[in-house]
Tab-separated table of N, CA and C in Angstrom:
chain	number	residue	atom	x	y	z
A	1	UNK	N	29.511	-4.312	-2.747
A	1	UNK	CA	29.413	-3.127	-3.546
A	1	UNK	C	28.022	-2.512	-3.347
A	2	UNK	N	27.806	-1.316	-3.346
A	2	UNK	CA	26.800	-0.957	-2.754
A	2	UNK	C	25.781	-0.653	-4.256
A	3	UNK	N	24.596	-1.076	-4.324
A	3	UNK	CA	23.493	-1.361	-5.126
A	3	UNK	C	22.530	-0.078	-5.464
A	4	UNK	N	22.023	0.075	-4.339
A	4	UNK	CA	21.096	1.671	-4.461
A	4	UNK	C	21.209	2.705	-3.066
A	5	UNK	N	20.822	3.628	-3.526
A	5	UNK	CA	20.743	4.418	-2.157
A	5	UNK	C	19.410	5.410	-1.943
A	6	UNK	N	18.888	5.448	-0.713
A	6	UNK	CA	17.941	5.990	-0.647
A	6	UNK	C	17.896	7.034	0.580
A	7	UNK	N	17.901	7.927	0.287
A	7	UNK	CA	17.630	9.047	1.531
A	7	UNK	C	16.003	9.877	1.832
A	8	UNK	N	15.698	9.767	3.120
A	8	UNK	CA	14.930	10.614	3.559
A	8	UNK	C	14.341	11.080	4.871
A	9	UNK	N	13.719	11.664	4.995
A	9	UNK	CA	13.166	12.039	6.593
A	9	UNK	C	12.180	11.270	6.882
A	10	UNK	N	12.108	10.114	8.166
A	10	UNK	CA	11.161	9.726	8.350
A	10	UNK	C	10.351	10.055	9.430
A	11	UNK	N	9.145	9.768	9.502
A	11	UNK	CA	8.377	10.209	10.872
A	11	UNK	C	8.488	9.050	11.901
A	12	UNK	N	8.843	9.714	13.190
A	12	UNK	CA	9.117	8.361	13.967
A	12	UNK	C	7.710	8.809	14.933
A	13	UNK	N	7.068	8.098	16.648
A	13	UNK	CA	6.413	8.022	17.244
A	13	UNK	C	6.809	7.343	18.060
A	14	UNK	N	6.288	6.631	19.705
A	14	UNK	CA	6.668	6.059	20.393
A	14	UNK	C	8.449	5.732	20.304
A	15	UNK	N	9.357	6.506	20.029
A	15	UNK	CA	10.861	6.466	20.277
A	15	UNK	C	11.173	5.281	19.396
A	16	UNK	N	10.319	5.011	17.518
A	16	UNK	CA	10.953	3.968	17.287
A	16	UNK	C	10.357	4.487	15.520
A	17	UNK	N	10.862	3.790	14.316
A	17	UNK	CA	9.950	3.484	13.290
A	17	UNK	C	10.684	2.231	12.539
A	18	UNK	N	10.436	1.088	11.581
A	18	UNK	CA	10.485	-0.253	11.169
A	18	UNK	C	10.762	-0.301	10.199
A	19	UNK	N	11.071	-1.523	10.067
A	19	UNK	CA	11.587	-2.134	8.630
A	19	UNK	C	11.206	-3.805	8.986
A	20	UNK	N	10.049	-3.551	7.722
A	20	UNK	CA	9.149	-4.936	7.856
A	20	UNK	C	8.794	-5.536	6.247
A	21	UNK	N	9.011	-6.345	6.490
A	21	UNK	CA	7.603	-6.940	4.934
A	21	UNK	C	7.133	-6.382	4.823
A	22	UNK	N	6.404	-6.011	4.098
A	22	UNK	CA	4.826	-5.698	3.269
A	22	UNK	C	3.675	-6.069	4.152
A	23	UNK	N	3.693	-7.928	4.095
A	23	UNK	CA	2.459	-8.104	4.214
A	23	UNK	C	3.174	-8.892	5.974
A	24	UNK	N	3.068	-7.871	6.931
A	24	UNK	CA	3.470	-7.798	8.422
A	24	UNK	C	2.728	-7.892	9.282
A	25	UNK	N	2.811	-7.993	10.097
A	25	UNK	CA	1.904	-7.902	11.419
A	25	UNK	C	3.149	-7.211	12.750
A	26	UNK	N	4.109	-6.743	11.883
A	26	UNK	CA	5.093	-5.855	12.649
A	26	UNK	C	5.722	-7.205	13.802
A	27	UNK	N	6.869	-7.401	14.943
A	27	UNK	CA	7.033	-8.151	15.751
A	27	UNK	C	6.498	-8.371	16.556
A	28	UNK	N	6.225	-10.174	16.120
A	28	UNK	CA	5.476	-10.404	17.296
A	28	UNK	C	5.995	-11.284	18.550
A	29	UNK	N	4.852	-11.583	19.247
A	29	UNK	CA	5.204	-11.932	20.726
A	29	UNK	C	6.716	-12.968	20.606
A	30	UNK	N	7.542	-12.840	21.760
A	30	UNK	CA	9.036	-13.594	21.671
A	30	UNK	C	10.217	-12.694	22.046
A	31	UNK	N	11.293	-13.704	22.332
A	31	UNK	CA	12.086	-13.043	23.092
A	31	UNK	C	13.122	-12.515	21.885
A	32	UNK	N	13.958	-11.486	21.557
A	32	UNK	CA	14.500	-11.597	20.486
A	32	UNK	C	15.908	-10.848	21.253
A	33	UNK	N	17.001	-10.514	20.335
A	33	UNK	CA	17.854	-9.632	20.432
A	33	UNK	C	17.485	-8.209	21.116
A	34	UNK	N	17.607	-7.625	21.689
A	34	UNK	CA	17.064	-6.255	22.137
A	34	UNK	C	17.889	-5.540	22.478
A	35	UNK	N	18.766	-4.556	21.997
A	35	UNK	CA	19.911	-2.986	22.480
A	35	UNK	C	18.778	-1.809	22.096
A	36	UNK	N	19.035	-0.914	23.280
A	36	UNK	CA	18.251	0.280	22.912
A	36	UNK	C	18.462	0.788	21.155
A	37	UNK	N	19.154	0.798	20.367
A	37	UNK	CA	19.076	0.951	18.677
A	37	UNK	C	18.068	0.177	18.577
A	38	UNK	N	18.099	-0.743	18.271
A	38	UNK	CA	17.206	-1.605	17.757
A	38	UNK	C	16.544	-3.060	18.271
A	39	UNK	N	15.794	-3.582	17.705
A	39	UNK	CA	15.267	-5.229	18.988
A	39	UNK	C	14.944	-5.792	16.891
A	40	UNK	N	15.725	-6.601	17.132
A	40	UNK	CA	15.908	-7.439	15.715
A	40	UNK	C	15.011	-8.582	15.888
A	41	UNK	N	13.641	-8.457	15.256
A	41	UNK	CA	12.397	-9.377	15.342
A	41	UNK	C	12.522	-10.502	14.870
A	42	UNK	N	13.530	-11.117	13.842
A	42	UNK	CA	13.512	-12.229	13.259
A	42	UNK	C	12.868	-10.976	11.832
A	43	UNK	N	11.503	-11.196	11.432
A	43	UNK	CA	10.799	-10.757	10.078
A	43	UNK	C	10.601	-9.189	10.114
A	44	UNK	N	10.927	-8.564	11.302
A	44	UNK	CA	10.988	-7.593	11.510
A	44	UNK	C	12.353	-6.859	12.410
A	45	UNK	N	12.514	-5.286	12.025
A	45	UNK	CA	13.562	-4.894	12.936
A	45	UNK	C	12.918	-3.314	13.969
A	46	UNK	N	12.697	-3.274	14.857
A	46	UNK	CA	12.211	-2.040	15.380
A	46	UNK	C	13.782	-1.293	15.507
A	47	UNK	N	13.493	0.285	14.871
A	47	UNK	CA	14.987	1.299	15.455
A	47	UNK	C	14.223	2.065	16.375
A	48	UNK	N	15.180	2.398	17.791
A	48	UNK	CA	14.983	3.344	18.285
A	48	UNK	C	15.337	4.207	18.470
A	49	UNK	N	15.066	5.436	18.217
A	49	UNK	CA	15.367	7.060	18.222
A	49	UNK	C	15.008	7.223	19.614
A	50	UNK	N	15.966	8.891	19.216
A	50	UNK	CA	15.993	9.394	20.854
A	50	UNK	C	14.594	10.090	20.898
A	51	UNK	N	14.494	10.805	20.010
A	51	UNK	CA	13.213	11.633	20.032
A	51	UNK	C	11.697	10.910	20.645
A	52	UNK	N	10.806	11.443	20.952
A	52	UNK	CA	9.690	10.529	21.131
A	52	UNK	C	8.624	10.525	19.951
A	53	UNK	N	8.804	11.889	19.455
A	53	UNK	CA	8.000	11.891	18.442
A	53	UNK	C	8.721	13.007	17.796
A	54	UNK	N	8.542	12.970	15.914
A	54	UNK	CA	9.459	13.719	15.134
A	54	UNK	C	9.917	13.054	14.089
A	55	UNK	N	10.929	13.993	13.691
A	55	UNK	CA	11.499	13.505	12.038
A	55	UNK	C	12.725	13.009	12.342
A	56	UNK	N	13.557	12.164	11.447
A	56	UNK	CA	14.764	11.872	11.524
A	56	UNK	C	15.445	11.594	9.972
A	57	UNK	N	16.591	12.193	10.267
A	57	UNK	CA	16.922	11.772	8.778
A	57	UNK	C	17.320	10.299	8.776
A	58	UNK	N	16.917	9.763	7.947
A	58	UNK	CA	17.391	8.230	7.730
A	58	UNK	C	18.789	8.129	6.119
A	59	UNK	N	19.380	7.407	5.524
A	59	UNK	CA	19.911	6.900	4.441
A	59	UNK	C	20.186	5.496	4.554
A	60	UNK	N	19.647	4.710	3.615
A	60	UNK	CA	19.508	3.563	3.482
A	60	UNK	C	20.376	2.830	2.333
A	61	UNK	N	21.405	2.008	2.144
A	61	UNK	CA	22.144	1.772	1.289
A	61	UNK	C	21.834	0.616	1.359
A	62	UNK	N	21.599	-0.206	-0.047
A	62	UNK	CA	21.601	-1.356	-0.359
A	62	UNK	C	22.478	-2.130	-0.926
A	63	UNK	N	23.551	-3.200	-0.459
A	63	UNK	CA	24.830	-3.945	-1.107
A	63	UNK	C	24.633	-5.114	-1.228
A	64	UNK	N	25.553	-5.583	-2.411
A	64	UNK	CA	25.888	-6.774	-2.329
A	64	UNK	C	26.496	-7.816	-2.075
A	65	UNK	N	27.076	-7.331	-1.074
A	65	UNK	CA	28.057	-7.668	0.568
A	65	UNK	C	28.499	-6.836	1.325
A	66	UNK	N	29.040	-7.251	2.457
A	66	UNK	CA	29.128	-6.539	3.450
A	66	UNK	C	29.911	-5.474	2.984
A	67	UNK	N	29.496	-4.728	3.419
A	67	UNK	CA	30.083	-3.126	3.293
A	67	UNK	C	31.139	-2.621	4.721
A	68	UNK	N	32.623	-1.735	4.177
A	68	UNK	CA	33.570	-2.019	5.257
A	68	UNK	C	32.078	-1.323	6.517
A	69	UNK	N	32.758	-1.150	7.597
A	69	UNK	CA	32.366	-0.616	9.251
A	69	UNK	C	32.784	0.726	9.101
A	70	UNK	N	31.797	1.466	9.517
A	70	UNK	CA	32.590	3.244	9.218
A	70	UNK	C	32.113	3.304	10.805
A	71	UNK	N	33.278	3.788	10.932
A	71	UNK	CA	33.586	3.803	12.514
A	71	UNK	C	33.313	5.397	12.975
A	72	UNK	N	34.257	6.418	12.503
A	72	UNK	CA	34.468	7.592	13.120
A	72	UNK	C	33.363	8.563	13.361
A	73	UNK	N	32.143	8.576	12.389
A	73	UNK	CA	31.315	9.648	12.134
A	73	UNK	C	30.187	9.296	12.953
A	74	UNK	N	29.864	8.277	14.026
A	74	UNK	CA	28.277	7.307	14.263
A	74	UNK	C	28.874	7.465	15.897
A	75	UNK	N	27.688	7.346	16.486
A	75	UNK	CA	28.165	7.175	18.174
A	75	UNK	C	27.548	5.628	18.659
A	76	UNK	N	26.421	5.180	17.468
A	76	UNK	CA	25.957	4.292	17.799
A	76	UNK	C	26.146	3.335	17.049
A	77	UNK	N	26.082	1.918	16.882
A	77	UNK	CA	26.063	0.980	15.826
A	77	UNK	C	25.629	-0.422	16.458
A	78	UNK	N	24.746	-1.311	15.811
A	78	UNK	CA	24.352	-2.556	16.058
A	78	UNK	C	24.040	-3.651	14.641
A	79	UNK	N	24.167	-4.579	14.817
A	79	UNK	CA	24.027	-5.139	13.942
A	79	UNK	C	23.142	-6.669	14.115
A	80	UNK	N	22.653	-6.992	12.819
A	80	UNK	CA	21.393	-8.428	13.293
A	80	UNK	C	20.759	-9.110	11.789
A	81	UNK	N	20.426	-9.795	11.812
A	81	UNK	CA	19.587	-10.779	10.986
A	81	UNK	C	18.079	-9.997	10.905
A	82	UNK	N	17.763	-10.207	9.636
A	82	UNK	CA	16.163	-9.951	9.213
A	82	UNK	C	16.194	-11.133	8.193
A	83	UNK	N	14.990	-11.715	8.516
A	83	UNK	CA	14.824	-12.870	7.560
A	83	UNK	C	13.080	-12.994	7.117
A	84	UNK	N	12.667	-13.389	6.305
A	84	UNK	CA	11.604	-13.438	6.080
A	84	UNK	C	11.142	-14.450	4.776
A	85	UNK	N	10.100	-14.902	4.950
A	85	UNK	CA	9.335	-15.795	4.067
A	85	UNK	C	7.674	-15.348	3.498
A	86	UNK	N	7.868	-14.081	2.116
A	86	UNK	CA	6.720	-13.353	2.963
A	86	UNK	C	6.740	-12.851	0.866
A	87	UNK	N	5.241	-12.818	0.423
A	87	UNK	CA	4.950	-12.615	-0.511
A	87	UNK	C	5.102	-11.013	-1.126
A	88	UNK	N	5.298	-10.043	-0.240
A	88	UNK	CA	5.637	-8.984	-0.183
A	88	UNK	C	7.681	-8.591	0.138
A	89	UNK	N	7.740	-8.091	-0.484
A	89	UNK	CA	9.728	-7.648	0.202
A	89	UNK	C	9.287	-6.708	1.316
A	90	UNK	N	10.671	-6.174	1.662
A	90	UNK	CA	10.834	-4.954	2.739
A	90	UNK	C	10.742	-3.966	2.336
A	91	UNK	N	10.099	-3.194	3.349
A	91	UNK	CA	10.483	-1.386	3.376
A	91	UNK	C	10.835	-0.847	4.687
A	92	UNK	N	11.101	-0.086	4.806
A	92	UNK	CA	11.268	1.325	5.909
A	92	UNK	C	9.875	1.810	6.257
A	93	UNK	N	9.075	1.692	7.544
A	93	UNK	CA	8.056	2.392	7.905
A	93	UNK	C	8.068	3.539	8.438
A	94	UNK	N	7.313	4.773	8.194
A	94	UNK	CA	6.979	5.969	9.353
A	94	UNK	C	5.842	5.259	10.387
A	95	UNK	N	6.578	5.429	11.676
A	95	UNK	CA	5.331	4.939	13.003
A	95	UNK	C	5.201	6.491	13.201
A	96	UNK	N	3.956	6.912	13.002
A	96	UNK	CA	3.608	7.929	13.229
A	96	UNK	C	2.241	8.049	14.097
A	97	UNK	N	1.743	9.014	15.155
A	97	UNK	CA	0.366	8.368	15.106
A	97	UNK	C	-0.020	6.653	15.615
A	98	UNK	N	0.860	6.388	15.994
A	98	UNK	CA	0.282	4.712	16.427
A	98	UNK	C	0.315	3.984	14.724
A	99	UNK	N	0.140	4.674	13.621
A	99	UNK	CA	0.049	3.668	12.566
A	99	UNK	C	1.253	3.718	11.857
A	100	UNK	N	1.330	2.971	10.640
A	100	UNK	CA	2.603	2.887	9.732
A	100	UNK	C	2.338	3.230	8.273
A	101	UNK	N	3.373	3.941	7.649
A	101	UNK	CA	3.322	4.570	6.606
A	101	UNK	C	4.148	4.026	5.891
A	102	UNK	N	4.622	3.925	4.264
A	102	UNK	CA	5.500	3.480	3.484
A	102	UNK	C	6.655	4.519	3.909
A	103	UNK	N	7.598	4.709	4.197
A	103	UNK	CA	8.687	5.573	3.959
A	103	UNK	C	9.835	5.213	2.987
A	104	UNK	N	10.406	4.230	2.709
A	104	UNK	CA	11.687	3.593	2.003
A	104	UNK	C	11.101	2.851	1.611
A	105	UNK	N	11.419	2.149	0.343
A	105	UNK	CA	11.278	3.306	-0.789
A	105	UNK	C	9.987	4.374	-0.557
A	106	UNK	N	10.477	5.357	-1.204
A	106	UNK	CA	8.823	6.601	-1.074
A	106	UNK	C	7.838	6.541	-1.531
A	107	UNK	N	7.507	5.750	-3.218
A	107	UNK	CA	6.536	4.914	-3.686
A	107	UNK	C	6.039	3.481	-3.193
A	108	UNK	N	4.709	4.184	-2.999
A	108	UNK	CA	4.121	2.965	-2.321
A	108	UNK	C	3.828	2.427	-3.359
A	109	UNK	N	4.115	0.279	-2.842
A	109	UNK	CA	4.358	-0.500	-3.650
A	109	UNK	C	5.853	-0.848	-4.154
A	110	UNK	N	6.489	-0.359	-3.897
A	110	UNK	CA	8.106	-0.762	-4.376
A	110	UNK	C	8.456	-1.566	-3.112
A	111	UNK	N	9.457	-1.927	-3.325
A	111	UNK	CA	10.067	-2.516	-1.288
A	111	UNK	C	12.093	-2.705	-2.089
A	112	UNK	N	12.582	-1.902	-1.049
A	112	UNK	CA	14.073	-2.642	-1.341
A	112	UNK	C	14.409	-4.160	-1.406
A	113	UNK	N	13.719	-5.231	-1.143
A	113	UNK	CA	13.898	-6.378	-1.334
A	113	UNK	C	12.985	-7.095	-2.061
A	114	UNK	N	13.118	-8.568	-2.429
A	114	UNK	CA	12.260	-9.480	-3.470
A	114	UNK	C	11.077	-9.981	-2.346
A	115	UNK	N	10.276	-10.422	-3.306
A	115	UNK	CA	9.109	-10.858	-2.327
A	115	UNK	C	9.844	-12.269	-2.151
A	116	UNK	N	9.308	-13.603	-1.508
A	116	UNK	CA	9.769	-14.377	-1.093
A	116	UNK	C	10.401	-15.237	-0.072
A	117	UNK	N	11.661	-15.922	0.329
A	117	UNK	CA	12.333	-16.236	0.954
A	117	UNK	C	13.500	-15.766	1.069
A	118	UNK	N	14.214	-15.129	2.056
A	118	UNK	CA	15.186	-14.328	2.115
A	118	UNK	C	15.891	-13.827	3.307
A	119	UNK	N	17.313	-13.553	3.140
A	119	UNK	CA	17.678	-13.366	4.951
A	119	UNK	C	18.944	-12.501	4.855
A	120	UNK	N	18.518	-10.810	5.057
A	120	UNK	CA	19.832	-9.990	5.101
A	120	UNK	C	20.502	-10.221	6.652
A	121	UNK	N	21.429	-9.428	6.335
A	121	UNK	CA	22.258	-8.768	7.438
A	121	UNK	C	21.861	-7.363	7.316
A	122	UNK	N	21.726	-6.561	8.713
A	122	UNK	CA	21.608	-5.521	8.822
A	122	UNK	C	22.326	-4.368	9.811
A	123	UNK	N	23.095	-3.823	9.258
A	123	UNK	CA	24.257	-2.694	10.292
A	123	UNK	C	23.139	-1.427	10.236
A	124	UNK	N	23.055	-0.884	11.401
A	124	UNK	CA	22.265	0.160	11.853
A	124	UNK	C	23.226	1.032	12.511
A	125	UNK	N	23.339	2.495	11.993
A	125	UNK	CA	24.245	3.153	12.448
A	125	UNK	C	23.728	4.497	12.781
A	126	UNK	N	23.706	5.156	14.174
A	126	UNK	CA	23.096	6.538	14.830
A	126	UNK	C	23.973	7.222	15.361
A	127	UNK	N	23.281	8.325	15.191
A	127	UNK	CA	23.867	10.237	15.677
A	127	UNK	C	22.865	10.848	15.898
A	128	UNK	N	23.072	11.323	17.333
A	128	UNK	CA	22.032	12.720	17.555
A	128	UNK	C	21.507	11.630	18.414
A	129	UNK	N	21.046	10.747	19.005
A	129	UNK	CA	20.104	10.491	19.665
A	129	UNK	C	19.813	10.662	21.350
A	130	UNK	N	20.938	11.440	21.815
A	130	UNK	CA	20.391	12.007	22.719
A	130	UNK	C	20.448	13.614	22.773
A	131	UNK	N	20.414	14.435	21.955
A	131	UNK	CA	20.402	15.756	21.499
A	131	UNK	C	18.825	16.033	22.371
A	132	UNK	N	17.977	15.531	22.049
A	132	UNK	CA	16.557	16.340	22.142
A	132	UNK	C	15.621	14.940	22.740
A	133	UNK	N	16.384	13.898	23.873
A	133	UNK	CA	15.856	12.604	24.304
A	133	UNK	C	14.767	12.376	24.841
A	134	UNK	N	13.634	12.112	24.064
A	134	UNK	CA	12.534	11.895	24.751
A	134	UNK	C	11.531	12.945	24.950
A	135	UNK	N	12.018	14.015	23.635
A	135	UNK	CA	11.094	15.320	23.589
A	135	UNK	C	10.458	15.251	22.411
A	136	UNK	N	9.741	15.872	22.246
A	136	UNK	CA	8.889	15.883	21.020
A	136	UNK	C	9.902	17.020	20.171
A	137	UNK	N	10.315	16.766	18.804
A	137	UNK	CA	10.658	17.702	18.106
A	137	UNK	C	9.739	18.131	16.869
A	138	UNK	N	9.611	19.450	16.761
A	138	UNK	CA	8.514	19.954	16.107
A	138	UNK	C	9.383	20.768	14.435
A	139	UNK	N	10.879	20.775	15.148
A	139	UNK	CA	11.276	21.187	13.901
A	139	UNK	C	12.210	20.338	12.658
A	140	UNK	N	13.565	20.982	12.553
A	140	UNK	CA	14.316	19.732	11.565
A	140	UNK	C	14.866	18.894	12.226
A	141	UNK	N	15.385	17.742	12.193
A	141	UNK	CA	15.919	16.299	12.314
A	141	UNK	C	17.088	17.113	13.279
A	142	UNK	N	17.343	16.238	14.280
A	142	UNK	CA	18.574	16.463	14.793
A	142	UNK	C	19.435	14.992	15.305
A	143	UNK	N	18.523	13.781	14.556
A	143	UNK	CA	19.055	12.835	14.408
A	143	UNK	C	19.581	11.982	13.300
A	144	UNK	N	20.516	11.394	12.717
A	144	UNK	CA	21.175	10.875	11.989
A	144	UNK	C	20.867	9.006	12.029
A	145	UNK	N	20.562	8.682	10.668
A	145	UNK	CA	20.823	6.787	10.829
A	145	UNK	C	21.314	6.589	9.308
A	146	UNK	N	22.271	5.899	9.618
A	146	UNK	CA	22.030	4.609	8.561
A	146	UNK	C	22.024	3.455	8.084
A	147	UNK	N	21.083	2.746	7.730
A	147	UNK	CA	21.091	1.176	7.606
A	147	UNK	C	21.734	0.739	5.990
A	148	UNK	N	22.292	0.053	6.273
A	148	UNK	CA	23.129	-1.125	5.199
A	148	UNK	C	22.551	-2.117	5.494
A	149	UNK	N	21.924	-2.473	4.386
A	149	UNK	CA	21.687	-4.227	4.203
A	149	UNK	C	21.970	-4.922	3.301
A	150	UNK	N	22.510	-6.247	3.277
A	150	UNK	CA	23.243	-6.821	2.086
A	150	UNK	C	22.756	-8.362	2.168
A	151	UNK	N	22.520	-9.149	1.381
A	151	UNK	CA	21.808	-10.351	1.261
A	151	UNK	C	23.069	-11.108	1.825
A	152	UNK	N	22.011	-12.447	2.962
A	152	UNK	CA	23.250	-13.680	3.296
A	152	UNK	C	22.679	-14.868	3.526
A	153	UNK	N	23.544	-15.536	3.983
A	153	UNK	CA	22.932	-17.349	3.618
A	153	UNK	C	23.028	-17.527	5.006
A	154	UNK	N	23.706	-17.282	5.760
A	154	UNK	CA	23.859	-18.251	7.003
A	154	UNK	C	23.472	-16.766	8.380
A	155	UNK	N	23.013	-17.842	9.244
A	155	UNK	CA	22.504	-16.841	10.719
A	155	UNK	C	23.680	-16.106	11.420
A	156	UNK	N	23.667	-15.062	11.589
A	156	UNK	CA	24.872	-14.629	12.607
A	156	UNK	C	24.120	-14.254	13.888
A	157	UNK	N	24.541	-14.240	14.693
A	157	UNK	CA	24.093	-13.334	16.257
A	157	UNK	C	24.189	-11.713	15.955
A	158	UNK	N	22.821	-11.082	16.588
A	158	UNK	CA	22.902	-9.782	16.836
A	158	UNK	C	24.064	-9.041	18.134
A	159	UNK	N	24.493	-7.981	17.486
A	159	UNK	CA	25.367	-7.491	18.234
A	159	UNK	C	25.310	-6.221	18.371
A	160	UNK	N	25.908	-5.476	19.646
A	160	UNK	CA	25.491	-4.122	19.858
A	160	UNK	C	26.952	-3.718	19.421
A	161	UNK	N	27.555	-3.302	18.488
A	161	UNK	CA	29.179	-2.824	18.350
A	161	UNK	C	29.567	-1.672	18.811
A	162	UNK	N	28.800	-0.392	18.885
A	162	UNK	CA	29.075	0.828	19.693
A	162	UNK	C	27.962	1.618	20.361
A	163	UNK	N	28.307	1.988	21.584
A	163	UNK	CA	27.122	2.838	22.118
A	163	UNK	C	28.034	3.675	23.288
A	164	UNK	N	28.294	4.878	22.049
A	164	UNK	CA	28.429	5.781	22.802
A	164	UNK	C	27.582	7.276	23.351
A	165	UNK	N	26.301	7.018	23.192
A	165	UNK	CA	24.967	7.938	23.149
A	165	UNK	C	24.597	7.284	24.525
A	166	UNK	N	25.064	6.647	24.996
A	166	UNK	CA	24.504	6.006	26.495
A	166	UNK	C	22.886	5.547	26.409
A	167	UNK	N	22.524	5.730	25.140
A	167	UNK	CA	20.792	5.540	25.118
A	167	UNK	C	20.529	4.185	24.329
């Protein structure tokens, strides 16, 4: 059942922006899951957008289990483990600029998750990402995401489920 919802535009940079702990050091060195959407860090998840630099609309839904697969409206979809052991919860970053900004929640200091020990599942779902690939966009969003995450107990394998954006 789905818990909260959060919408907004985030600033992306280098063709990507995060969803990390708090207290992060973003992904580090290791081999992990990697589909152009996303490279699922273990404590971290990098998304990648088509854009290189720009806005994107994001919506972020938070459940308390898996939520059905919405198939028809997304060209892209992947899915993966985020787990963490970390005194801070998660948020949504803007990589803007080489640095990172709070984006999800929009108050800094909140995080969609508990501080602690903890291990979602995460469905990542995109549109638009090769509309404007690898250009700088200066005006509104012409890309679409949305992440579902829902708390779980046991590890699954990351999976790429659709990629029809060829990117």
């Amino acid at each position: 059942m789905l818990v909260e919802r959060f919408q907004s535009v985030v600033k992306t940079d280098y063709n990507q922006f995060h969803i990390d702990p708090v207290q992060s050091d973003s992904i580090p060195d290791g081999v992990y899951p990697e589909f152009t959407l996303a490279v699922f860090g273990g404590q971290s998840i990098r998304v990648g957008v088509g854009i290189r630099v720009g806005p994107v609309n994001l919506a972020l839904e938070m459940h308390d289990s898996p939520p059905p697969y919405v198939d028809a409206e997304w060209e892209d979809a992947v899915e993966g483990d985020l787990f963490y052991d970390n005194p801070g919860g998660v948020v949504v970053w803007h990589f803007y600029s080489g640095g990172f900004d709070q984006a999800i929640p929009e108050t800094p200091g909140q995080t969609l998750t508990p501080p602690g020990k903890h291990r979602y599942r995460v469905r990542i779902y995109a549109c638009g990402r090769d509309i404007e690939y690898d250009g700088p966009l200066v005006g509104d969003p012409v890309e679409d995401y949305l992440i579902q995450m829902w708390p779980t107990t046991e590890p699954e394998p990351a999976r790429e489920i659709k990629n029809l954006s060829g990117r």
